[in-house]
């Protein structure tokens, strides 16, 4: 019941400040869906379902309660140029509900012991070699160590290189596996030096002064989960989420852009203010903007889906490759002076809405739910009894749900690909060893 009480407490604390009964009724169906999803989780430990449903709760229940004011959305102090009709708010919420509904059928709790289908850890020298090579390749792909260590505002723009995320994926996954080996080792002192090495390299590659907040979570989350064996009391998870939303993420919002110079602005952060107006959660805003955008545009008939699925194709090779829906909406809002950048969040259901309307949203939700179910059931990502793939999924869900998914998929897909390859290599080696033993015995 901790999950339900945590969600209800946050909801009831914000409810008196809702702009109107309309906003309360608008968010009520999503609140019910979130609670239905959380009720299905019986474990006292943190589960992937906690991340999934709590993110939807923040994005599509708490955020609308805090950010809708009259016929406008974007927070009390936001610059907005558009006034919306109630039907547009309802349509945006319907997109979210239709896409999310099939996920109620997905068990998001680890119901079986990972060790039953576990692979052994790859050899430590192999992990360290891969980690070092991936770090070196990542530094080169990012333009050198000087650029990598500078803050995001100081970094000179460079063309995106898809291989960069592959290198970071190798580095983060191998660091996670080294952390898991450390957790499982009975000789922790001997395992400490390799752990410190990979953590040190990862801290250089992605740290609070040179990387976006959600990328930090995607890279460091699996390592932290491995160090605690994937077992976090559910009460700690929700307490940590509240601390992250009101303190950690607002701090990172400053430091990841301005670097060390951002410390001068930290005194302006208000914990109480952030509780009642959580910053940088504009996912529902963008859904409403998408509904308005599509009221004057024809359906894209698969263009946005192609942009998502073919994210790995460099634009240099395909200059006419479609862009994700978030950029369509972002460019319009940026031109209107409503945002300082066109690179904004965008829920995947909205891409499907732009392509095929509500039918596409409903069907896409089913396919996405099946994909998540398949990923959660796969035993390829379990090493030494540690569900490494589960750690990666849990750490990446916040940004995958926030979107735009086509822009944030490269790192996640790279991580999952690395896990798959390492799992196959370890299993193939084990199979060959068993076959050799049988032949010798014969």
Short mmCIF file of N, CA, C and O in Angstrom, two decimals, residues 140-225:
data_model
loop_
_atom_site.label_atom_id
_atom_site.label_comp_id
_atom_site.label_asym_id
_atom_site.label_seq_id
_atom_site.Cartn_x
_atom_site.Cartn_y
_atom_site.Cartn_z
N UNK A 140 36.98 10.40 -28.17
CA UNK A 140 37.31 10.84 -29.53
C UNK A 140 36.06 11.26 -30.30
O UNK A 140 36.06 12.25 -31.02
N UNK A 141 34.99 10.50 -30.15
CA UNK A 141 33.75 10.81 -30.87
C UNK A 141 33.11 12.09 -30.39
O UNK A 141 32.35 12.73 -31.12
N UNK A 142 33.42 12.50 -29.15
CA UNK A 142 32.86 13.73 -28.59
C UNK A 142 33.74 14.94 -28.84
O UNK A 142 33.44 16.04 -28.35
N UNK A 143 34.83 14.76 -29.57
CA UNK A 143 35.68 15.91 -29.91
C UNK A 143 36.86 16.12 -29.01
O UNK A 143 37.45 17.21 -29.01
N UNK A 144 37.22 15.11 -28.21
CA UNK A 144 38.40 15.24 -27.37
C UNK A 144 38.05 15.50 -25.91
O UNK A 144 36.93 15.87 -25.56
N UNK A 145 39.04 15.30 -25.06
CA UNK A 145 38.82 15.40 -23.61
C UNK A 145 38.48 16.82 -23.17
O UNK A 145 37.68 17.02 -22.24
N UNK A 146 39.06 17.83 -23.82
CA UNK A 146 38.78 19.22 -23.42
C UNK A 146 37.31 19.57 -23.63
O UNK A 146 36.67 20.18 -22.77
N UNK A 147 36.79 19.20 -24.78
CA UNK A 147 35.38 19.48 -25.06
C UNK A 147 34.49 18.66 -24.13
O UNK A 147 33.47 19.15 -23.64
N UNK A 148 34.88 17.42 -23.86
CA UNK A 148 34.06 16.56 -23.02
C UNK A 148 33.95 17.09 -21.60
O UNK A 148 32.91 16.98 -20.96
N UNK A 149 35.02 17.69 -21.10
CA UNK A 149 35.03 18.17 -19.72
C UNK A 149 34.42 19.56 -19.56
O UNK A 149 34.24 20.03 -18.44
N UNK A 150 34.12 20.24 -20.65
CA UNK A 150 33.50 21.55 -20.56
C UNK A 150 31.99 21.41 -20.37
O UNK A 150 31.41 20.36 -20.65
N UNK A 151 31.36 22.47 -19.86
CA UNK A 151 29.91 22.44 -19.64
C UNK A 151 29.19 22.44 -20.98
O UNK A 151 29.76 22.78 -22.02
N UNK A 152 27.92 22.08 -20.96
CA UNK A 152 27.16 21.98 -22.21
C UNK A 152 27.05 23.33 -22.91
O UNK A 152 27.04 23.40 -24.14
N UNK A 153 26.96 24.43 -22.16
CA UNK A 153 26.85 25.75 -22.77
C UNK A 153 28.18 26.18 -23.39
O UNK A 153 28.19 27.00 -24.31
N UNK A 154 29.27 25.63 -22.88
CA UNK A 154 30.59 26.00 -23.40
C UNK A 154 31.02 25.13 -24.57
O UNK A 154 31.93 25.50 -25.32
N UNK A 155 30.39 23.98 -24.72
CA UNK A 155 30.79 23.06 -25.78
C UNK A 155 30.39 23.61 -27.14
O UNK A 155 29.25 24.04 -27.34
N UNK A 156 31.32 23.58 -28.06
CA UNK A 156 31.01 23.99 -29.41
C UNK A 156 30.14 22.92 -30.07
O UNK A 156 30.36 21.73 -29.89
N UNK A 157 29.11 23.35 -30.80
CA UNK A 157 28.24 22.36 -31.44
C UNK A 157 29.03 21.46 -32.38
O UNK A 157 29.94 21.89 -33.06
N UNK A 158 28.66 20.19 -32.38
CA UNK A 158 29.29 19.24 -33.30
C UNK A 158 28.20 18.36 -33.88
O UNK A 158 27.15 18.18 -33.29
N UNK A 159 28.47 17.80 -35.04
CA UNK A 159 27.49 16.93 -35.67
C UNK A 159 27.32 15.66 -34.85
O UNK A 159 28.29 15.07 -34.38
N UNK A 160 26.05 15.25 -34.68
CA UNK A 160 25.77 14.05 -33.91
C UNK A 160 26.39 12.84 -34.61
O UNK A 160 26.35 12.71 -35.82
N UNK A 161 26.98 11.97 -33.80
CA UNK A 161 27.60 10.76 -34.32
C UNK A 161 26.95 9.58 -33.61
O UNK A 161 27.08 9.44 -32.40
N UNK A 162 26.22 8.74 -34.37
CA UNK A 162 25.47 7.65 -33.77
C UNK A 162 26.39 6.69 -33.02
O UNK A 162 26.02 6.11 -32.00
N UNK A 163 27.64 6.54 -33.50
CA UNK A 163 28.58 5.65 -32.83
C UNK A 163 28.92 6.10 -31.43
O UNK A 163 29.30 5.29 -30.58
N UNK A 164 28.78 7.39 -31.15
CA UNK A 164 29.08 7.92 -29.83
C UNK A 164 28.22 7.24 -28.76
O UNK A 164 28.70 6.87 -27.69
N UNK A 165 26.94 7.05 -29.06
CA UNK A 165 26.05 6.40 -28.11
C UNK A 165 26.34 4.92 -27.98
O UNK A 165 26.13 4.32 -26.92
N UNK A 166 26.84 4.31 -29.05
CA UNK A 166 27.23 2.90 -28.96
C UNK A 166 28.42 2.75 -28.02
O UNK A 166 28.46 1.84 -27.18
N UNK A 167 29.40 3.64 -28.16
CA UNK A 167 30.57 3.60 -27.27
C UNK A 167 30.15 3.82 -25.82
O UNK A 167 30.63 3.13 -24.91
N UNK A 168 29.25 4.79 -25.61
CA UNK A 168 28.79 5.05 -24.24
C UNK A 168 27.98 3.87 -23.72
O UNK A 168 28.04 3.55 -22.53
N UNK A 169 27.23 3.22 -24.60
CA UNK A 169 26.47 2.04 -24.20
C UNK A 169 27.38 0.93 -23.73
O UNK A 169 27.12 0.27 -22.71
N UNK A 170 28.48 0.69 -24.47
CA UNK A 170 29.45 -0.33 -24.06
C UNK A 170 30.06 0.03 -22.72
O UNK A 170 30.18 -0.81 -21.81
N UNK A 171 30.42 1.30 -22.56
CA UNK A 171 31.05 1.72 -21.32
C UNK A 171 30.10 1.59 -20.13
O UNK A 171 30.49 1.09 -19.06
N UNK A 172 28.85 2.01 -20.29
CA UNK A 172 27.92 1.98 -19.16
C UNK A 172 27.53 0.55 -18.79
O UNK A 172 27.42 0.21 -17.60
N UNK A 173 27.34 -0.32 -19.78
CA UNK A 173 26.96 -1.70 -19.49
C UNK A 173 28.11 -2.45 -18.83
O UNK A 173 27.91 -3.19 -17.85
N UNK A 174 29.33 -2.29 -19.34
CA UNK A 174 30.47 -2.97 -18.72
C UNK A 174 30.72 -2.44 -17.31
O UNK A 174 31.09 -3.21 -16.41
N UNK A 175 30.51 -1.14 -17.09
CA UNK A 175 30.63 -0.59 -15.74
C UNK A 175 29.59 -1.21 -14.81
O UNK A 175 29.88 -1.52 -13.65
N UNK A 176 28.37 -1.39 -15.33
CA UNK A 176 27.31 -2.02 -14.54
C UNK A 176 27.68 -3.45 -14.18
O UNK A 176 27.45 -3.90 -13.05
N UNK A 177 28.26 -4.19 -15.13
CA UNK A 177 28.65 -5.58 -14.88
C UNK A 177 29.79 -5.65 -13.87
O UNK A 177 29.81 -6.55 -13.02
N UNK A 178 30.73 -4.74 -13.94
CA UNK A 178 31.81 -4.70 -12.94
C UNK A 178 31.23 -4.40 -11.56
O UNK A 178 31.64 -5.00 -10.55
N UNK A 179 30.25 -3.49 -11.50
CA UNK A 179 29.60 -3.18 -10.22
C UNK A 179 28.84 -4.40 -9.69
O UNK A 179 28.86 -4.66 -8.47
N UNK A 180 28.20 -5.14 -10.57
CA UNK A 180 27.48 -6.34 -10.15
C UNK A 180 28.45 -7.41 -9.64
O UNK A 180 28.18 -8.09 -8.64
N UNK A 181 29.59 -7.56 -10.32
CA UNK A 181 30.61 -8.50 -9.85
C UNK A 181 31.11 -8.11 -8.46
O UNK A 181 31.34 -8.96 -7.60
N UNK A 182 31.30 -6.82 -8.26
CA UNK A 182 31.72 -6.33 -6.94
C UNK A 182 30.69 -6.68 -5.88
O UNK A 182 31.03 -7.14 -4.78
N UNK A 183 29.41 -6.47 -6.21
CA UNK A 183 28.34 -6.77 -5.26
C UNK A 183 28.30 -8.26 -4.94
O UNK A 183 28.06 -8.65 -3.78
N UNK A 184 28.54 -9.10 -5.93
CA UNK A 184 28.43 -10.55 -5.73
C UNK A 184 29.70 -11.16 -5.14
O UNK A 184 29.67 -12.29 -4.63
N UNK A 185 30.82 -10.44 -5.20
CA UNK A 185 32.10 -11.00 -4.79
C UNK A 185 32.21 -11.11 -3.27
O UNK A 185 31.77 -10.23 -2.52
N UNK A 186 32.80 -12.19 -2.83
CA UNK A 186 33.10 -12.36 -1.41
C UNK A 186 34.43 -11.70 -1.06
O UNK A 186 34.74 -11.51 0.11
N UNK A 187 35.22 -11.41 -2.06
CA UNK A 187 36.51 -10.73 -1.86
C UNK A 187 36.34 -9.28 -2.34
O UNK A 187 36.90 -8.88 -3.35
N UNK A 188 35.57 -8.53 -1.61
CA UNK A 188 35.19 -7.20 -2.07
C UNK A 188 36.40 -6.26 -2.16
O UNK A 188 36.44 -5.36 -3.01
N UNK A 189 37.40 -6.48 -1.33
CA UNK A 189 38.57 -5.60 -1.37
C UNK A 189 39.33 -5.76 -2.68
O UNK A 189 39.78 -4.78 -3.28
N UNK A 190 39.44 -7.01 -3.15
CA UNK A 190 40.13 -7.25 -4.42
C UNK A 190 39.31 -6.73 -5.60
O UNK A 190 39.87 -6.40 -6.65
N UNK A 191 37.98 -6.67 -5.44
CA UNK A 191 37.11 -6.21 -6.52
C UNK A 191 36.93 -4.70 -6.52
O UNK A 191 36.33 -4.15 -7.45
N UNK A 192 37.45 -4.04 -5.47
CA UNK A 192 37.21 -2.61 -5.34
C UNK A 192 37.98 -1.80 -6.38
O UNK A 192 37.46 -0.84 -6.95
N UNK A 193 39.23 -2.17 -6.65
CA UNK A 193 40.05 -1.39 -7.60
C UNK A 193 39.44 -1.36 -9.00
O UNK A 193 39.32 -0.27 -9.59
N UNK A 194 39.02 -2.50 -9.58
CA UNK A 194 38.36 -2.44 -10.90
C UNK A 194 37.10 -1.58 -10.88
O UNK A 194 36.82 -0.85 -11.84
N UNK A 195 36.36 -1.66 -9.79
CA UNK A 195 35.13 -0.86 -9.68
C UNK A 195 35.46 0.64 -9.71
O UNK A 195 34.81 1.42 -10.42
N UNK A 196 36.47 1.03 -8.96
CA UNK A 196 36.84 2.45 -8.92
C UNK A 196 37.34 2.93 -10.28
O UNK A 196 37.09 4.08 -10.66
N UNK A 197 38.02 2.06 -11.01
CA UNK A 197 38.51 2.44 -12.33
C UNK A 197 37.34 2.74 -13.28
O UNK A 197 37.31 3.80 -13.93
N UNK A 198 36.37 1.82 -13.36
CA UNK A 198 35.27 2.02 -14.31
C UNK A 198 34.38 3.18 -13.88
O UNK A 198 33.85 3.92 -14.72
N UNK A 199 34.21 3.36 -12.57
CA UNK A 199 33.41 4.49 -12.10
C UNK A 199 34.12 5.81 -12.40
O UNK A 199 33.49 6.80 -12.78
N UNK A 200 35.44 5.82 -12.24
CA UNK A 200 36.19 7.03 -12.55
C UNK A 200 36.08 7.41 -14.02
O UNK A 200 35.87 8.59 -14.35
N UNK A 201 36.19 6.43 -14.91
CA UNK A 201 36.08 6.71 -16.34
C UNK A 201 34.66 7.16 -16.70
O UNK A 201 34.48 8.06 -17.53
N UNK A 202 33.66 6.53 -16.08
CA UNK A 202 32.28 6.91 -16.36
C UNK A 202 31.99 8.32 -15.86
O UNK A 202 31.23 9.07 -16.47
N UNK A 203 32.62 8.68 -14.73
CA UNK A 203 32.43 10.02 -14.18
C UNK A 203 33.01 11.09 -15.10
O UNK A 203 32.54 12.23 -15.13
N UNK A 204 34.05 10.74 -15.84
CA UNK A 204 34.62 11.68 -16.81
C UNK A 204 33.71 11.78 -18.04
O UNK A 204 33.45 12.87 -18.56
N UNK A 205 33.22 10.62 -18.49
CA UNK A 205 32.40 10.59 -19.70
C UNK A 205 31.07 11.30 -19.52
O UNK A 205 30.64 12.10 -20.36
N UNK A 206 30.40 11.01 -18.42
CA UNK A 206 29.07 11.60 -18.16
C UNK A 206 29.00 12.00 -16.70
O UNK A 206 28.98 11.15 -15.81
N UNK A 207 28.97 13.31 -16.45
CA UNK A 207 28.90 13.82 -15.08
C UNK A 207 27.93 14.99 -15.01
O UNK A 207 27.44 15.46 -16.04
N UNK A 208 27.60 15.47 -13.81
CA UNK A 208 26.59 16.52 -13.66
C UNK A 208 26.95 17.85 -14.31
O UNK A 208 26.13 18.77 -14.29
N UNK A 209 28.14 17.97 -14.89
CA UNK A 209 28.55 19.24 -15.49
C UNK A 209 28.65 19.18 -17.02
O UNK A 209 28.92 20.19 -17.65
N UNK A 210 28.42 17.99 -17.61
CA UNK A 210 28.56 17.91 -19.07
C UNK A 210 27.49 17.06 -19.74
O UNK A 210 27.60 16.78 -20.93
N UNK A 211 26.48 16.62 -18.99
CA UNK A 211 25.48 15.71 -19.57
C UNK A 211 24.08 16.08 -19.11
O UNK A 211 23.89 16.56 -17.99
N UNK A 212 23.07 15.87 -19.97
CA UNK A 212 21.68 16.11 -19.56
C UNK A 212 21.28 15.20 -18.40
O UNK A 212 21.82 14.11 -18.22
N UNK A 213 20.29 15.64 -17.64
CA UNK A 213 19.88 14.91 -16.43
C UNK A 213 19.42 13.50 -16.73
O UNK A 213 19.80 12.55 -16.03
N UNK A 214 18.59 13.35 -17.75
CA UNK A 214 18.04 12.03 -18.01
C UNK A 214 19.11 11.08 -18.56
O UNK A 214 19.02 9.87 -18.36
N UNK A 215 20.12 11.61 -19.25
CA UNK A 215 21.21 10.75 -19.69
C UNK A 215 22.03 10.29 -18.50
O UNK A 215 22.50 9.14 -18.45
N UNK A 216 22.21 11.16 -17.53
CA UNK A 216 22.90 10.76 -16.30
C UNK A 216 22.17 9.61 -15.63
O UNK A 216 22.80 8.65 -15.15
N UNK A 217 20.85 9.69 -15.60
CA UNK A 217 20.06 8.62 -15.00
C UNK A 217 20.20 7.32 -15.79
O UNK A 217 20.36 6.24 -15.21
N UNK A 218 20.16 7.42 -17.12
CA UNK A 218 20.25 6.23 -17.96
C UNK A 218 21.61 5.56 -17.85
O UNK A 218 21.72 4.34 -17.97
N UNK A 219 22.67 6.35 -17.61
CA UNK A 219 24.02 5.81 -17.55
C UNK A 219 24.37 5.33 -16.14
O UNK A 219 24.93 4.25 -15.95
N UNK A 220 24.03 6.14 -15.14
CA UNK A 220 24.42 5.83 -13.77
C UNK A 220 23.40 4.97 -13.03
O UNK A 220 23.76 4.26 -12.08
N UNK A 221 22.14 5.02 -13.47
CA UNK A 221 21.12 4.22 -12.80
C UNK A 221 21.44 2.73 -12.74
O UNK A 221 21.37 2.12 -11.66
N UNK A 222 21.81 2.10 -13.87
CA UNK A 222 22.15 0.67 -13.82
C UNK A 222 23.30 0.36 -12.88
O UNK A 222 23.31 -0.68 -12.20
N UNK A 223 24.31 1.24 -12.82
CA UNK A 223 25.45 1.01 -11.94
C UNK A 223 25.00 1.06 -10.48
O UNK A 223 25.37 0.19 -9.66
N UNK A 224 24.19 2.05 -10.13
CA UNK A 224 23.71 2.17 -8.75
C UNK A 224 22.83 0.98 -8.37
O UNK A 224 22.93 0.45 -7.25
N UNK A 225 21.97 0.55 -9.28
CA UNK A 225 21.11 -0.60 -8.99
C UNK A 225 21.94 -1.87 -8.83
O UNK A 225 21.63 -2.72 -7.99
#
